[in-house]
PDB file of C-alpha atoms in Angstrom:
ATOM      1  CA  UNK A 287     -19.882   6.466   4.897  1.00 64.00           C
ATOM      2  CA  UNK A 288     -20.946   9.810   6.609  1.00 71.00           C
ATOM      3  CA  UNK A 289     -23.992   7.985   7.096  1.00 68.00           C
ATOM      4  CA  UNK A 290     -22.550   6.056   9.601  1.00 67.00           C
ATOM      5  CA  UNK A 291     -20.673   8.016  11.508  1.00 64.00           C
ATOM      6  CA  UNK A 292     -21.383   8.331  15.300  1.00 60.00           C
ATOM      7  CA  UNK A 293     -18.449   9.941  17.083  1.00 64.00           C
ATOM      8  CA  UNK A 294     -17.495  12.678  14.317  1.00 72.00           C
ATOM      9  CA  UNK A 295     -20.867  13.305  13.033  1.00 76.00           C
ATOM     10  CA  UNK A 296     -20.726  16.923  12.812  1.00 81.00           C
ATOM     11  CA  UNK A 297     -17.621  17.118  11.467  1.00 80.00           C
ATOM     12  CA  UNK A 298     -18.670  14.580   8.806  1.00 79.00           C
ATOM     13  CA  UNK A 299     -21.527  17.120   7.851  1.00 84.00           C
ATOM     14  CA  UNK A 300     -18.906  19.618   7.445  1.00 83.00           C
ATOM     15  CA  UNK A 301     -16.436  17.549   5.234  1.00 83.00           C
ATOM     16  CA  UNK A 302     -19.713  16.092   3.228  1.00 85.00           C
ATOM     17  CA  UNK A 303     -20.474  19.911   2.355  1.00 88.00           C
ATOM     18  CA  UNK A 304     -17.316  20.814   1.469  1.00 84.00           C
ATOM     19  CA  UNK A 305     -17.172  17.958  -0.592  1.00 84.00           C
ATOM     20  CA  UNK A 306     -20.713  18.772  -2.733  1.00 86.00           C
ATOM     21  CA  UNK A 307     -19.490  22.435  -3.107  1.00 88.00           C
ATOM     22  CA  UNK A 308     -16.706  21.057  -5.581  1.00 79.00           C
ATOM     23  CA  UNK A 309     -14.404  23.128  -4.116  1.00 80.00           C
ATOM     24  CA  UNK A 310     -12.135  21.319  -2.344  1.00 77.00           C
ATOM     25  CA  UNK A 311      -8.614  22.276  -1.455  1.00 71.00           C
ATOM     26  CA  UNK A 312      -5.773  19.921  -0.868  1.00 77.00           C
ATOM     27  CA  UNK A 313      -6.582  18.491   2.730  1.00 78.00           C
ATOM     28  CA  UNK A 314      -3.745  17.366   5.593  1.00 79.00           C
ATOM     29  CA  UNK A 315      -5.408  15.580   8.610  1.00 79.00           C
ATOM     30  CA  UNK A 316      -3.516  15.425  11.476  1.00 81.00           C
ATOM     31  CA  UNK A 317      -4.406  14.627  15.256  1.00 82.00           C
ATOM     32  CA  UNK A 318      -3.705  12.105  17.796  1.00 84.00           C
ATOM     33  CA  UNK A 319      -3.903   7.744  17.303  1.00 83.00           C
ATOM     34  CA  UNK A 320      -6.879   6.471  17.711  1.00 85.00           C
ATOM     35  CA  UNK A 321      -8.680   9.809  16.992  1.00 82.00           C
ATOM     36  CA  UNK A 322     -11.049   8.883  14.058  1.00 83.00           C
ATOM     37  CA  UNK A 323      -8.630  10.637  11.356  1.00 83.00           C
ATOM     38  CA  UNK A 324      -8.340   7.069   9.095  1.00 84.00           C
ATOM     39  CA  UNK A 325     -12.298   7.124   8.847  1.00 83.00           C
ATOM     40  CA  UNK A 326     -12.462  10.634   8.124  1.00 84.00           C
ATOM     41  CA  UNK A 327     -10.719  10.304   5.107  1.00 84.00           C
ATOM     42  CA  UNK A 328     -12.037   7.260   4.299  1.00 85.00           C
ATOM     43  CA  UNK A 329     -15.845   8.600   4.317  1.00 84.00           C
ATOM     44  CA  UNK A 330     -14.703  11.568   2.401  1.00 85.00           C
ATOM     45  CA  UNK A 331     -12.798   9.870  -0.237  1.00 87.00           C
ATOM     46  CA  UNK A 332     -16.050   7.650  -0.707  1.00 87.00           C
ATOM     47  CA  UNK A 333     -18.207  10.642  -1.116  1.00 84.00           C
ATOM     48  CA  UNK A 334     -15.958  12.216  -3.955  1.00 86.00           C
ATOM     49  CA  UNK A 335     -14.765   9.215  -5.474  1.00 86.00           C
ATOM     50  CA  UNK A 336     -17.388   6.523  -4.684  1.00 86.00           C
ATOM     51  CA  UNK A 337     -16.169   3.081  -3.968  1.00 84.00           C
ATOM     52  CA  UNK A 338     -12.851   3.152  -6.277  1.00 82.00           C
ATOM     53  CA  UNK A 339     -11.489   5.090  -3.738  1.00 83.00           C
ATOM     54  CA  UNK A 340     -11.205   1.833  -1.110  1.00 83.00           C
ATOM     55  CA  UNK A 341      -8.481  -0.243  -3.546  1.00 89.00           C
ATOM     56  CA  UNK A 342      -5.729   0.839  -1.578  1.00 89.00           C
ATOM     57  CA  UNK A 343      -1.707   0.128  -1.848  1.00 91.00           C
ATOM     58  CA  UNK A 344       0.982  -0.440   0.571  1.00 94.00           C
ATOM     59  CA  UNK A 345       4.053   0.450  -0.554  1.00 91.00           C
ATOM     60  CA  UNK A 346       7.136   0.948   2.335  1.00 91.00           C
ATOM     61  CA  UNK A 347      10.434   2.076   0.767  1.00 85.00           C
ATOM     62  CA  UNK A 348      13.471   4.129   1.320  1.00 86.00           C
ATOM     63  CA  UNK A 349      13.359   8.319   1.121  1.00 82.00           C
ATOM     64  CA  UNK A 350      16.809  10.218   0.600  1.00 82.00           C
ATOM     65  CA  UNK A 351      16.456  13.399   2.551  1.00 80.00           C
ATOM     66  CA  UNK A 352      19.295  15.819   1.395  1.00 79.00           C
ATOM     67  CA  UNK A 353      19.808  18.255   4.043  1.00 76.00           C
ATOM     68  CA  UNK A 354      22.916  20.798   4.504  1.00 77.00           C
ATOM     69  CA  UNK A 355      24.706  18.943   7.208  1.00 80.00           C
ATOM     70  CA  UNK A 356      23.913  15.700   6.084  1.00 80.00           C
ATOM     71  CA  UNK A 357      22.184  13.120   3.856  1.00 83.00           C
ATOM     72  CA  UNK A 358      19.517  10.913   5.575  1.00 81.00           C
ATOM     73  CA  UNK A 359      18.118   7.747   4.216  1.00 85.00           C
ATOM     74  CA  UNK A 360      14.682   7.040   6.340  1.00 83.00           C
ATOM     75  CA  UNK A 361      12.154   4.234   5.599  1.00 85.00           C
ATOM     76  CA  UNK A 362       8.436   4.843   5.422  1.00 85.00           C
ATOM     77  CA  UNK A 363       5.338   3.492   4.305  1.00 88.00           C
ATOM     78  CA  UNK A 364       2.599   5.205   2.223  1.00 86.00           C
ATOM     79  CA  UNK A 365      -1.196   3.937   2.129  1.00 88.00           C
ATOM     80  CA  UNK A 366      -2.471   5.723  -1.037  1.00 85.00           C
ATOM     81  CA  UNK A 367      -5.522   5.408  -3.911  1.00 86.00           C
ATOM     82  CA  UNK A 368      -5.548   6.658  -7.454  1.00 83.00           C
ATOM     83  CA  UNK A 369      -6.674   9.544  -5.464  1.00 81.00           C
ATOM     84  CA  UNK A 370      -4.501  10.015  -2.338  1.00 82.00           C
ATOM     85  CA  UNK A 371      -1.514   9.262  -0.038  1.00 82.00           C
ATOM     86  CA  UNK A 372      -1.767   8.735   3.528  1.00 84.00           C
ATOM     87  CA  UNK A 373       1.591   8.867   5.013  1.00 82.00           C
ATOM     88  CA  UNK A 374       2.663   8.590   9.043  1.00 82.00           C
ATOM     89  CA  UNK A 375       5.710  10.640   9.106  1.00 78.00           C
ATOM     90  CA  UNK A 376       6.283  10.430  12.869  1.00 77.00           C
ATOM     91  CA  UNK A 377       7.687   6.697  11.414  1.00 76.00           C
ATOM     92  CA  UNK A 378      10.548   9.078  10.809  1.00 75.00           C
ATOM     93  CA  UNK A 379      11.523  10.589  14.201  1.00 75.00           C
ATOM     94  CA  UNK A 380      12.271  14.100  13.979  1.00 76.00           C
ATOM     95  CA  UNK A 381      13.185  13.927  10.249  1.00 74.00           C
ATOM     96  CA  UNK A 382       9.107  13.919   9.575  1.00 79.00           C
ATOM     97  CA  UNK A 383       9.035  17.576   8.377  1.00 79.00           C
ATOM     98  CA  UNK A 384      11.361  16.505   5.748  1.00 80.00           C
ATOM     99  CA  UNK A 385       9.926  13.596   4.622  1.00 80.00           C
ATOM    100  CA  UNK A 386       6.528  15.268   3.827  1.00 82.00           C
ATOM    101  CA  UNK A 387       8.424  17.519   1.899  1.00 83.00           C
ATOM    102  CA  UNK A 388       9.889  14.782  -0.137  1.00 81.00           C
ATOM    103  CA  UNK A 389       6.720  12.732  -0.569  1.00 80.00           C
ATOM    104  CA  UNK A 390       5.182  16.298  -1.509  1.00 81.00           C
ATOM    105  CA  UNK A 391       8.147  16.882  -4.297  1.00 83.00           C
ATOM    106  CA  UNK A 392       7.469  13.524  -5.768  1.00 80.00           C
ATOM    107  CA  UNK A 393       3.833  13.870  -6.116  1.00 78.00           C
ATOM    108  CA  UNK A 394       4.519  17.082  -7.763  1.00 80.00           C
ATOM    109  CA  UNK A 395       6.552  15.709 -10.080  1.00 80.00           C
ATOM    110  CA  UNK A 396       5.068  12.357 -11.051  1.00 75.00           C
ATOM    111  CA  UNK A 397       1.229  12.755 -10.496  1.00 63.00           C
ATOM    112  CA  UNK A 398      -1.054  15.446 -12.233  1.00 62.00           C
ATOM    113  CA  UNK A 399      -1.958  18.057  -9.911  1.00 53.00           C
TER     114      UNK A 399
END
């Protein structure tokens, strides 16, 4: 929880106020390993979405990204929640920028928005 935060306290406060406001736009955390960015999300997830939001999936399969020179098949793994998707594109070498715009396209087209 935010509670419990130590090394990102103040940015906790922040995300915990943005959170009560109700106003919350779509969020992309990015930064380097071991920076804190997993329990970030986690904490604010749990504030929105209370515990539900912790029964997480796995799920690693294949993306087609269609680009003008050439098709590229690229494997990648998503964490996600009835209520997000965590994705690591740099799993994708330099393809990453497409690859969020796939996963992106697919939300759109299968999840309410």
């Amino acid at each position: 929880t935010f509670d419990q935060l130590v090394v990102h306290a103040d940015l906790g406060a922040r995300l915990r106020a943005i959170a009560a406001s109700g106003d919350l736009p779509h969020v992309f955390v990015y930064g380097p390993s071991g920076a804190g960015k997993q329990t970030l999300v986690r904490c604010l997830l749990r504030e929105l979405y209370g515990p539900g939001a912790e029964k997480l999936r796995v799920e690693t399969k294949p993306w087609k990204i269609e680009r003008a020179e050439r098709n590229v098949e690229v494997e990648l793994t998503t964490v996600s929640s009835n209520h997000h998707v965590e994705v690591n594109p740099s799993e994708c070498g330099n393809q990453d920028r497409f690859v969020v715009q796939e996963v992106i396209k697919e939300m759109a087209k299968s999840r309410p928005m």
